[in-house]
Coordinates of C-alpha atoms and ligand atoms in Angstrom, one line a residue:
X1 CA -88.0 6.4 25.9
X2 CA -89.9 7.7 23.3
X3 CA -88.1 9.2 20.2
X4 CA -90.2 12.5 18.1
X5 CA -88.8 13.0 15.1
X6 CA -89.1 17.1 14.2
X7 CA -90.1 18.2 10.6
X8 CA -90.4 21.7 12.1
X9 CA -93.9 21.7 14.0
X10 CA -94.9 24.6 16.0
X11 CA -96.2 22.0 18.8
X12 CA -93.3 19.1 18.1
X13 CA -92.1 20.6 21.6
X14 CA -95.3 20.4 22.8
X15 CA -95.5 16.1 22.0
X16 CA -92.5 16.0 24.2
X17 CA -94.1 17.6 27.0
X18 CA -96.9 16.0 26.5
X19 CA -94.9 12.7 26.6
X20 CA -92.6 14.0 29.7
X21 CA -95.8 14.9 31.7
X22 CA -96.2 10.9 31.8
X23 CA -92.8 10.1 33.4
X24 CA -91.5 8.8 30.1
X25 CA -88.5 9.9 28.6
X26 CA -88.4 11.7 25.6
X27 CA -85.7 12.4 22.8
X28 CA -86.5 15.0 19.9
X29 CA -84.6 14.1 17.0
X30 CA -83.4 15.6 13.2
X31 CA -85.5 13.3 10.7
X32 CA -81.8 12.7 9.3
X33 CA -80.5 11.1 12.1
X34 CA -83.7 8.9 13.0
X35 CA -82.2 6.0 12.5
X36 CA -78.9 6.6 14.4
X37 CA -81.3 7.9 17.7
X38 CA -83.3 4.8 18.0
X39 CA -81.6 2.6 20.0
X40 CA -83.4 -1.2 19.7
X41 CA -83.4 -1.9 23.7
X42 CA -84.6 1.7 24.9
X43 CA -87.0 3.2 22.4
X44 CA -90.5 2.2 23.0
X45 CA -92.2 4.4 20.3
X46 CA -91.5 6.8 17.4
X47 CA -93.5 9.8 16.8
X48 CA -93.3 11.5 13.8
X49 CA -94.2 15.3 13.9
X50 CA -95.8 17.7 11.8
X51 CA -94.2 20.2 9.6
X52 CA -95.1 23.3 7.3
X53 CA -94.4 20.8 3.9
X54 CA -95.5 19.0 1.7
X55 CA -94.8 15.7 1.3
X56 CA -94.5 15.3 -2.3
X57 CA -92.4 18.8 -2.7
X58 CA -89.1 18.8 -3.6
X59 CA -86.4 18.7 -0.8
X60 CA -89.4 18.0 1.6
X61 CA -88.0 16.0 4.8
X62 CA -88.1 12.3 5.2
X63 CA -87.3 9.6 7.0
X64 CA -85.7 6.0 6.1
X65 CA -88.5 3.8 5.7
X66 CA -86.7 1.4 8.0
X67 CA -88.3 2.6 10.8
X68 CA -91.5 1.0 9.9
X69 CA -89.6 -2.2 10.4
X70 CA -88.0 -2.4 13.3
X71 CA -90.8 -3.6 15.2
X72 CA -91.4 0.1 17.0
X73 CA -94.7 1.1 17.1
X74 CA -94.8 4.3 15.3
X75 CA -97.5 7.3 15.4
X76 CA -97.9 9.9 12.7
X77 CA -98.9 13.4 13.5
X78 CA -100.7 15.7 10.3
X79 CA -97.3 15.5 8.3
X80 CA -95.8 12.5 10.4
X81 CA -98.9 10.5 9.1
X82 CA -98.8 11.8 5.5
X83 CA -95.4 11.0 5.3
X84 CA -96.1 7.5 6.6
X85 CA -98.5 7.2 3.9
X86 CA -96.3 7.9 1.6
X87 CA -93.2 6.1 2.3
X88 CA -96.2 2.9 2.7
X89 CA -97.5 3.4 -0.9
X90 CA -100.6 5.6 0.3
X91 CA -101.1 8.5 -1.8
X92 CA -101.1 12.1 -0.4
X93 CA -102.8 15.1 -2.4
X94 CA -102.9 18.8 -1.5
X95 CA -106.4 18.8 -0.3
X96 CA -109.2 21.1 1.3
X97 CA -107.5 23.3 3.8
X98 CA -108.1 23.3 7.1
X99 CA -107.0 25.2 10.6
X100 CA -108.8 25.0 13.9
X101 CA -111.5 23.1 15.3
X102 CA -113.4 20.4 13.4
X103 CA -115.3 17.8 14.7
X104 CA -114.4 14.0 14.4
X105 CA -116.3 11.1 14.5
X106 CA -114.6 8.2 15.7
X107 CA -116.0 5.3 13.8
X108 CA -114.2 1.9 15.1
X109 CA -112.6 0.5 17.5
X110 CA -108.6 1.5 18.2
X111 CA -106.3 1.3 21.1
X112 CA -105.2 4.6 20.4
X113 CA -109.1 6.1 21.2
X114 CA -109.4 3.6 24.3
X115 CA -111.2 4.9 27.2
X116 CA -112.7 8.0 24.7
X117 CA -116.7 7.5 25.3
X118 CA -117.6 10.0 23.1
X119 CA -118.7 9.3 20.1
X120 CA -118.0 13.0 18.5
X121 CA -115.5 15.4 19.4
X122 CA -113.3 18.1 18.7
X123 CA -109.8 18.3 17.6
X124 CA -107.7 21.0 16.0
X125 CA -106.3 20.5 12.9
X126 CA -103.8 22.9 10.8
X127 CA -103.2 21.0 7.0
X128 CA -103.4 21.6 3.5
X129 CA -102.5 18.4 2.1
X130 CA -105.0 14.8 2.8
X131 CA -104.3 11.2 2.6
X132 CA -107.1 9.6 -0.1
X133 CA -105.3 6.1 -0.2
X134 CA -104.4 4.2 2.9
X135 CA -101.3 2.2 2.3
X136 CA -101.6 -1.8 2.4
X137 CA -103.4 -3.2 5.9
X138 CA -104.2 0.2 7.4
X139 CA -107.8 1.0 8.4
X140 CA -110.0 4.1 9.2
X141 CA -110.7 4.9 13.0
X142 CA -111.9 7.9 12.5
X143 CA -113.2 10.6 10.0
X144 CA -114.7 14.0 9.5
X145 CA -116.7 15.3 7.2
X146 CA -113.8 16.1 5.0
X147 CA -111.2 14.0 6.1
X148 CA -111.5 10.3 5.7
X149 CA -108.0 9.4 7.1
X150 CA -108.4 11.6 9.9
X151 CA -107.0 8.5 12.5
X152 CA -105.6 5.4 11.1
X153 CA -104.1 2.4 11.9
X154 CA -102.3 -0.7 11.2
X155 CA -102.4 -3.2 14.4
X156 CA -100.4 -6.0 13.2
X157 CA -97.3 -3.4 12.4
X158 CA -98.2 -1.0 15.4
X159 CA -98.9 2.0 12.9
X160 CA -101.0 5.0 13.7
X161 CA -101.6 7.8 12.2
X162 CA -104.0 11.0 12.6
X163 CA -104.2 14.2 10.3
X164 CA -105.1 16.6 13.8
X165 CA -102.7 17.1 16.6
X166 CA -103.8 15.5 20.2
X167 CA -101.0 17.6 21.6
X168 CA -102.2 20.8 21.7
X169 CA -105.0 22.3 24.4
X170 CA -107.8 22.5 22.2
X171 CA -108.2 18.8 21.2
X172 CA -110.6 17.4 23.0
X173 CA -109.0 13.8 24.5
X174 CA -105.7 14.5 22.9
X175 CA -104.1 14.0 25.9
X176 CA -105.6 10.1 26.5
X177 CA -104.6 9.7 22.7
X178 CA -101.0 10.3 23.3
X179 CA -101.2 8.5 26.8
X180 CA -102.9 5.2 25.0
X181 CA -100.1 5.6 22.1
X182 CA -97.4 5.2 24.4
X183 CA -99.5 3.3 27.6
X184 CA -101.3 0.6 25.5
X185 CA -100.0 0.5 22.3
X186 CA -95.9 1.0 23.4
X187 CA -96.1 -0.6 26.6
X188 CA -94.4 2.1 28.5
X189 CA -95.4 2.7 32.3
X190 CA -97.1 5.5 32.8
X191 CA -96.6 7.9 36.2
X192 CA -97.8 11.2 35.9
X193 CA -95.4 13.4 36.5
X194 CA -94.8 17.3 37.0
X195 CA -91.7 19.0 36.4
X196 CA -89.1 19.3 39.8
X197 CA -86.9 21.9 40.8
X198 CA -85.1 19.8 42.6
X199 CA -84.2 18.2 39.8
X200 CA -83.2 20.6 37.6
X201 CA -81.4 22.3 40.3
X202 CA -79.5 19.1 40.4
X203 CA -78.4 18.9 37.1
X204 CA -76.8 22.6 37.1
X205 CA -75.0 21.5 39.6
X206 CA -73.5 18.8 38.2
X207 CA -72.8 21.1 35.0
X208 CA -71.2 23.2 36.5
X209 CA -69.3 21.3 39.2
X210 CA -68.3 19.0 36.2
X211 CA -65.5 22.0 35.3
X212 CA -64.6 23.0 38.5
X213 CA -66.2 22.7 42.2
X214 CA -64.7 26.6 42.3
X215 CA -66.5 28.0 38.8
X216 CA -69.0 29.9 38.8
X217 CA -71.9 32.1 37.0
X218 CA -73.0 34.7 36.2
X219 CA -76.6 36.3 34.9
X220 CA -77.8 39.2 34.0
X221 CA -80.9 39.8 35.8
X222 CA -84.4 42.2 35.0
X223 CA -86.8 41.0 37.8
X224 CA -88.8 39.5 35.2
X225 CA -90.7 36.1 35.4
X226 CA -88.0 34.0 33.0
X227 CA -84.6 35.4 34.2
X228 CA -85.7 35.0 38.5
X229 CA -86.4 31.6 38.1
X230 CA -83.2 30.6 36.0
X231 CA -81.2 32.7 38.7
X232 CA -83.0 31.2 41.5
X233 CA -82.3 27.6 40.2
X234 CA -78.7 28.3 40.0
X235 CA -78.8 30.3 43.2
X236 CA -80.2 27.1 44.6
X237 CA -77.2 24.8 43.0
X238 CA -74.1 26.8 43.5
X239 CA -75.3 30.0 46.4
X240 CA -73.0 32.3 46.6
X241 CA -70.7 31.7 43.5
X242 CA -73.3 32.6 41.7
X243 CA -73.5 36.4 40.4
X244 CA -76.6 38.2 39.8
X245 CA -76.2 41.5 37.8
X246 CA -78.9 44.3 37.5
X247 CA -78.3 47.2 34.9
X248 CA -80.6 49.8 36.6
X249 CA -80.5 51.6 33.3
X250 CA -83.4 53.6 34.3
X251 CA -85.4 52.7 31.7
X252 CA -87.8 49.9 34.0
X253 CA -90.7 50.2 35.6
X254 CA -90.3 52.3 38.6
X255 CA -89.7 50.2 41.9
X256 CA -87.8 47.4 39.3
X257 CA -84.5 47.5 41.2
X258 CA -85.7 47.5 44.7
X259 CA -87.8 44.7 44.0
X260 CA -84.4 42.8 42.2
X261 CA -82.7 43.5 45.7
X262 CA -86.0 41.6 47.8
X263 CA -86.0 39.3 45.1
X264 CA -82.0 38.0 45.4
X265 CA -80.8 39.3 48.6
X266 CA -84.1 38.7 50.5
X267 CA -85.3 35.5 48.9
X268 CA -82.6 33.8 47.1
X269 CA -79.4 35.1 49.8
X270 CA -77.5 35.9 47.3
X271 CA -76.6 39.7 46.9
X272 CA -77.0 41.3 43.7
X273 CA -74.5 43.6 41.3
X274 CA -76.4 46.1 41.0
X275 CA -74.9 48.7 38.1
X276 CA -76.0 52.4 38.3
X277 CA -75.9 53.2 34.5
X278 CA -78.8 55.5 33.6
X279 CA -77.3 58.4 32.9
X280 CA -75.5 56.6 30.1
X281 CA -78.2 55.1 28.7
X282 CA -79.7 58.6 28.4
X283 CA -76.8 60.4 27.1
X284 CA -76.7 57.1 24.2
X285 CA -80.2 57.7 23.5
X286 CA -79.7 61.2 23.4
X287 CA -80.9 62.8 19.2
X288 CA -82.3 59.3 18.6
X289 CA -86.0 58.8 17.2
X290 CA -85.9 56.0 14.8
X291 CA -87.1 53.1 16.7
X292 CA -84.4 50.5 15.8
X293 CA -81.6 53.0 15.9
X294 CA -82.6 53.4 19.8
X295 CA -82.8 49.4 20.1
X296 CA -79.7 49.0 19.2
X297 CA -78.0 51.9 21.1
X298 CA -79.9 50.2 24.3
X299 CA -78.8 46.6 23.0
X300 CA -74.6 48.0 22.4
X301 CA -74.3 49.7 26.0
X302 CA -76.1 46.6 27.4
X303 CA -73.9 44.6 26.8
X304 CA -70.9 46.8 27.1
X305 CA -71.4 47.5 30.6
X306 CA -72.3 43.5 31.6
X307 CA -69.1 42.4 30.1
X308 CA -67.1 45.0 31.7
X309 CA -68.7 44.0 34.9
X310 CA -68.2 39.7 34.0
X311 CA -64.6 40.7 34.0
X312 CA -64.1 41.9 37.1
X313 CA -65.1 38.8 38.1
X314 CA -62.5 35.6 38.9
X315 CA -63.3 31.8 38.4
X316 CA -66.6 32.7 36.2
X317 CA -67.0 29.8 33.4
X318 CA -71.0 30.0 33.1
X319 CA -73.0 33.1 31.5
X320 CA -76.7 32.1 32.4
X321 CA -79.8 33.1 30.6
X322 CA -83.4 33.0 31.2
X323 CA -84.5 32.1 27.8
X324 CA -87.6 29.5 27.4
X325 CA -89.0 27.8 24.7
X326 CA -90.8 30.0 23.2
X327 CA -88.1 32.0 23.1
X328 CA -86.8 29.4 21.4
X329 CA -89.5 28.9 18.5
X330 CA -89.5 32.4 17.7
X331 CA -86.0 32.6 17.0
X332 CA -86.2 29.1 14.9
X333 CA -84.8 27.0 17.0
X334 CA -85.6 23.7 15.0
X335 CA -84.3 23.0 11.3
X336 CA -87.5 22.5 9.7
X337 CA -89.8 25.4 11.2
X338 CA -90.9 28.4 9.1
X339 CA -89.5 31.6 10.6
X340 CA -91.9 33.8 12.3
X341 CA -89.9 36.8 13.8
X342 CA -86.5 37.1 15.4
X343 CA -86.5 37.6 18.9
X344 CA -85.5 40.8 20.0
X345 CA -84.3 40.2 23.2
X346 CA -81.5 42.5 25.3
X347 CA -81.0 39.6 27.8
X348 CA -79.7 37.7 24.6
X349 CA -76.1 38.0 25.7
X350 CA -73.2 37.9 22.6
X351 CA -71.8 34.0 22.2
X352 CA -68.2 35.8 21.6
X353 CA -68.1 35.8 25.7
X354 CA -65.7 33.8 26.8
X355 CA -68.6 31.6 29.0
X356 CA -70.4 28.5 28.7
X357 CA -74.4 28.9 27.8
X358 CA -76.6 27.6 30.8
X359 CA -80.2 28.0 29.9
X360 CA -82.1 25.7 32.7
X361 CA -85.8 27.0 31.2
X362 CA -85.1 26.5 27.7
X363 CA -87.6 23.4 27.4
X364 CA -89.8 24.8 29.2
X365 CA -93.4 26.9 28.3
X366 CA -93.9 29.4 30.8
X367 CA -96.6 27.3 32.9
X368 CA -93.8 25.7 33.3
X369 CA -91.3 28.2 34.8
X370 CA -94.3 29.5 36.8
X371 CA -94.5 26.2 38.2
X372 CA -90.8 25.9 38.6
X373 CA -90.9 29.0 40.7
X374 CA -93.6 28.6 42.8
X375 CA -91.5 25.0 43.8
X376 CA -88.9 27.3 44.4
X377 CA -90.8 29.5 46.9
X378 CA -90.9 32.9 44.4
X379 CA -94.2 34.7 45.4
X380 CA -97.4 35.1 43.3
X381 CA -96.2 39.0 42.8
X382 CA -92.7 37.8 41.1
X383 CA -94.6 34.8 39.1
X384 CA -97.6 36.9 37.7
X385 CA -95.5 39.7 36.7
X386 CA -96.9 41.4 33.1
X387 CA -93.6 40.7 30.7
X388 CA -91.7 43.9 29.9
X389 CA -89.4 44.5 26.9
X390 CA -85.9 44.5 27.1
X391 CA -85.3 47.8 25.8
X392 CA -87.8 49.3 28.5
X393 CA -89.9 52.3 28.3
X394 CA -87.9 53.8 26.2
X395 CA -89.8 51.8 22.9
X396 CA -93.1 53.3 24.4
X397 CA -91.7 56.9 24.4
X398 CA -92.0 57.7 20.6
X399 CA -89.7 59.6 19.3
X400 CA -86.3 61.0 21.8
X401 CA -86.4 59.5 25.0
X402 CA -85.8 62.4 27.4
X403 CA -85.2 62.4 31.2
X404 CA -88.6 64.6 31.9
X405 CA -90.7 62.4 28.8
X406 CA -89.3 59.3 30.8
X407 CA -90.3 60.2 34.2
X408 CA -93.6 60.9 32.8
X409 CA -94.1 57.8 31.1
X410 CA -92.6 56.1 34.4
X411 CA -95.7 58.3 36.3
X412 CA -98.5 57.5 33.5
X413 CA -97.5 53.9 34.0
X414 CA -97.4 53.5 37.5
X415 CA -100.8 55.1 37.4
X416 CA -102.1 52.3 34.6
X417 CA -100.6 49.2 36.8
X418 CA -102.6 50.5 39.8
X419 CA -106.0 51.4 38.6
X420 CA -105.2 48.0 36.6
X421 CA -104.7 46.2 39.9
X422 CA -107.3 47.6 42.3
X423 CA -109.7 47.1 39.8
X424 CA -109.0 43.4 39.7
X425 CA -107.8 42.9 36.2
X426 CA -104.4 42.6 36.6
X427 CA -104.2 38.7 36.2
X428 CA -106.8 39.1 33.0
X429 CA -104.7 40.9 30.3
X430 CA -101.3 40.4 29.2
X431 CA -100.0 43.7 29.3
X432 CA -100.9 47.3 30.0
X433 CA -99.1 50.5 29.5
X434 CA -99.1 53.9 28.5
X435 CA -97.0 55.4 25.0
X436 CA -95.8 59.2 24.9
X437 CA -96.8 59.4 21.1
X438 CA -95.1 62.4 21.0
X439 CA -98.3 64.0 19.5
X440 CA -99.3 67.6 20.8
X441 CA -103.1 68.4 21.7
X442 CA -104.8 71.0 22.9
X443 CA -106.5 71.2 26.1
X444 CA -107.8 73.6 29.2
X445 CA -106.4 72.9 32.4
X446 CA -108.1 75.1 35.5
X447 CA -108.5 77.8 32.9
X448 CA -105.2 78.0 31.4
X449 CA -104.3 76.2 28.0
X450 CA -102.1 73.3 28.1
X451 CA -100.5 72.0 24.9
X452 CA -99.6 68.6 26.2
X453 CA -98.9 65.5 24.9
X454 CA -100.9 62.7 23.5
X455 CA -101.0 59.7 25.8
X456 CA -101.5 56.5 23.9
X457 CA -103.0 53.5 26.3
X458 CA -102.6 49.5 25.6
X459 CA -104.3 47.2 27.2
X460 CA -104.4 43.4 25.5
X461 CA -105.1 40.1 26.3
X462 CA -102.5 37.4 24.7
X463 CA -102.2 33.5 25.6
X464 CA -99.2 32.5 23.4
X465 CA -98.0 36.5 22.4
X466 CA -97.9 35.5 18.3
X467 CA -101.6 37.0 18.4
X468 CA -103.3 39.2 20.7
X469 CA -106.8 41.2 20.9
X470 CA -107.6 44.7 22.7
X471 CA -109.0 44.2 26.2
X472 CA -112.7 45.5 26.4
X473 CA -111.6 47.4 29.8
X474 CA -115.1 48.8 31.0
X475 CA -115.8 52.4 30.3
X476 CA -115.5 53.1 33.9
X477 CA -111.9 51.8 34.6
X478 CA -110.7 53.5 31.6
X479 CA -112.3 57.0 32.4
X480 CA -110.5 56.4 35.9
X481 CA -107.4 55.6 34.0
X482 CA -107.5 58.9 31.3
X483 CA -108.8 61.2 34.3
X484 CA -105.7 60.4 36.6
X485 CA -103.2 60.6 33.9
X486 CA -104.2 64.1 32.4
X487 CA -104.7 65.2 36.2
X488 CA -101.4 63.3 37.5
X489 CA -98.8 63.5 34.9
X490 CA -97.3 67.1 33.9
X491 CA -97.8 68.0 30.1
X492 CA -100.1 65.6 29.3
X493 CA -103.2 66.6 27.9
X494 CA -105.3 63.8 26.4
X495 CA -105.4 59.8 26.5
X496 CA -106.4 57.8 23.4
X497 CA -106.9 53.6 23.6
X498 CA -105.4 51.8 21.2
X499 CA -107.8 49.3 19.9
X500 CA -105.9 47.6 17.6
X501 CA -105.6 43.8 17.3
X502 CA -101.5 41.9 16.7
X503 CA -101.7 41.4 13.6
X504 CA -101.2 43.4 11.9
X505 CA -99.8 45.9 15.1
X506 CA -97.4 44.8 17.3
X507 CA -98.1 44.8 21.2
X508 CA -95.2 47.4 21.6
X509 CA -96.0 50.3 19.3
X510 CA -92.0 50.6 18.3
Ligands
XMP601 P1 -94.3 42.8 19.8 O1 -94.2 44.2 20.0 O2 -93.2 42.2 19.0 O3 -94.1 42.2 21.3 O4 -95.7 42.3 19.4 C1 -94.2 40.8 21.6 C2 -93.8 40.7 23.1 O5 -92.4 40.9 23.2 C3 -92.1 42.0 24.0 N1 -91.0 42.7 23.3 C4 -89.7 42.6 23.7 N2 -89.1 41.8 24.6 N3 -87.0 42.7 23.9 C5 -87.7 41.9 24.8 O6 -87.2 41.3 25.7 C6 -87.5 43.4 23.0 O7 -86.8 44.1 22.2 C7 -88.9 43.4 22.8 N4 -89.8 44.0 22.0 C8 -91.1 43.5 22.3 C9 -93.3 42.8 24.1 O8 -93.4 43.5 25.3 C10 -94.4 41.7 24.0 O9 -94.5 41.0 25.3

């Protein structure tokens, strides 16, 4: 087992998957209880993670420097290795800044760059602050122009460190670097390994068996990637005492609930609860236009209606949820992570139900889940679904959302998804969609004036959604796209395309 300490990385999640991928087990721990988590006969390695501090700032986090004795072989990532430094009497400074790619040139010998021919390559690095003194028997492996310590070492003590990350994508080799860390430096056994339903199917049923072999659980359901797969797992462990619920609140893509009936009665044989409940989702929404004031409403009735439904429901002791790790990250999951938004999600069920949590993706990146529901027999059209928002169309109607504004923007969409589709770009952005803006313009339909409204299109590409750029959709696709909208859709009179990168605008334009 290897054990990562977490001073609050973006990517300390990332080490452990990185880690897990090789068959070894991994256990991501508070830097305050280091020491208690290592346990002398199953911890192979420590890894120490980066964070957003500084080292020599006030209240920054630490470990005990008794880790660097036990005999463990220990690796420091960007902050891991600064603090290293310093706890080993190297001296850290706030240096030259530096986020991205840089190029490193690896300049002796070291088991953690094993099997590496190149001379040169490119890492990613994300750090303000540099070691400029190596503490006592440590040597330099590798170095960039800027950064001298950018991979260290001390073989006698088993001590690494390097200033860029090897676990994320972009670094080139980062992958062999972690594999030699805990392959030829910890002595683990390495069997590449990818993640099983079966297994995790396994363990929900043992959860859940564990109180009861009569319990059982219940989800709320959208059709979307995250929440299917969860469901299916469970469907999977317990069948039938599992209960999938669907608020049809209207407010989905059109075809949304028949495809939630394929999905679980088809597929997964198990029959879903499916709640007909737009008309008061409508009537809530009614007089609302401020954007959070109709977030909310959506949110309240939400979860007023699923509770309402959980109770008529005997024996249920598990609420399930799709969430996954990003989720997790954006909603500061980990102690020492910088906050970068809340997460905003409708599926976030209140913790004042009476139910046990059961979140079988929460480690997981969605490559993950994909892959976890492609083992589970989901089809490509579930898996490569665009991700929608919670609160539906009703944050890309600006302004009221109104039964005849709705069915248009339910129209205007459909027609976006298929020109996106048989145009073959569907799998190339992240997600497309038309906004009512709520703006009037003139314009002449077959002679007659129409003063319609303004039909706002977004189109972006996204890999991680914490950044996103317009998609340069040929002119041709997005004439077809404007043409059968103003045709198409009643009281519509002109399409605009938003070409505006996140940041500083959000994907969703409420
Ligand atoms: P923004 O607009 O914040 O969107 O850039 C980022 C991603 O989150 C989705 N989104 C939501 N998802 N509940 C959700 O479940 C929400 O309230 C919500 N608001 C935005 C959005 O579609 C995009 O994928």
């Amino acid at each position: 087992m290897i054990c990562i300490v977490d001073f609050g990385s973006q990517t300390t999640h990332l080490i452990g998957r990185r880690i897990r991928d090789l068959g070894i087990d991994v256990a991501i721990v508070e830097p305050k209880d280091t020491l208690k988590r290592i346990n002398k006969d199953k911890t192979r390695g420590i890894i120490l993670s980066g964070g957003p501090a500084s080292v020599y700032e006030k209240g920054a986090p630490t470990v005990s420097d008794k880790i660097f004795s036990l005999g463990i072989p220990v690796l420091g990532i960007c902050y891991g290795w600064q603090l290293t430094a310093k706890l080993l009497g190297g001296k850290v400074i706030g240096g030259h800044r530096e986020y991205g790619p840089t190029n490193v040139v690896i300049a002796s010998k070291s088991a953690l760059f094993k099997n590496v021919r190149a001379k040169e390559m490119t890492v990613w690095m994300s750090h303000g602050d540099e070691v400029v003194e190596l503490p006592l028997g440590f040597d330099y492996h590798v170095s960039t122009p800027s950064v001298k310590a950018a991979g260290v070492g001390d073989f006698d003590r088993k001590i690494f460190g390097v200033q860029f990350h090897p676990e994320v994508e972009h670094t080139q080799e980062g992958k062999r670097i972690l594999r030699n860390f805990v392959e030829s430096v910890c002595g683990e056994t390495v069997s590449e390994k990818k993640i099983r339903a079966q297994t995790l199917i396994d363990e929900i049923r043992t959860a859940i068996n564990r109180k009861g072999k009569s319990v059982g659980a219940i989800a709320a359901v959208s059709g979307g990637v995250d929440s299917t797969v969860a469901a299916a797992i469970v469907a999977r462990a317990i069948g039938k005492r599992f209960i999938p619920v669907f608020c049809d609140n209207g407010l989905m893509r059109t075809g949304t609930r028949e495809e939630v009936r394929y999905i679980f009665s088809d597929l997964l044989q198990v029959d879903p609860v499916i709640i007909d409940c737009k008309r008061e989702f409508l009537t809530a929404l009614k007089g609302l236009t401020d954007p959070e004031k109709k977030r909310i409403a959506i949110g309240k009735l939400y979860i007023k209606i699923f509770e309402a439904e959980a109770k008529r429901h005997e024996g249920i002791a598990f609420l399930i949820q799709g969430t996954i790790y990003s989720d997790v990250i954006e909603s500061q999951g980990t102690r020492h992570a910088s906050k970068i938004k809340s997460h905003h999600n409708v599926g976030g069920l209140p913790s004042r139900m009476r139910f046990d949590l059961l979140e079988p993706n929460r480690n997981l990146y969605k490559d993950e889940v994909r892959e976890l529901g492609r083992q589970l027999g989901l089809p490509p059209e579930v898996l490569s679904k665009q991700p929608f928002p919670g609160p539906g169309q009703a944050i890309r109607i600006i302004g009221e959302v109104t039964e005849e504004r709705l069915a248009r923007q339910q129209l205007a969409d459909r027609i976006v998804l298929q020109v996106i589709r048989e145009e073959g770009w569907y799998d190339r952005v992240f997600q497309s969609f038309p906004v009512m803006t709520g703006v009037r313009t003139t314009a002449v339909k077959g002679d007659g004036r129409v003063y319609g409204e303004l039909v706002g299109l977004r189109v972006y590409d996204s890999s991680d959604i914490m950044t996103a750029g317009w998609t340069h959709l040929p002119y041709g696709i997005l004439q077809k796209i404007s043409s059968r909208i103003v045709n198409e859709v009643p009281d519509v009179s002109r399409v605009v395309y938003d070409i505006t990168t996140k940041p500083p605008a959000t994907m969703e334009w409420e």
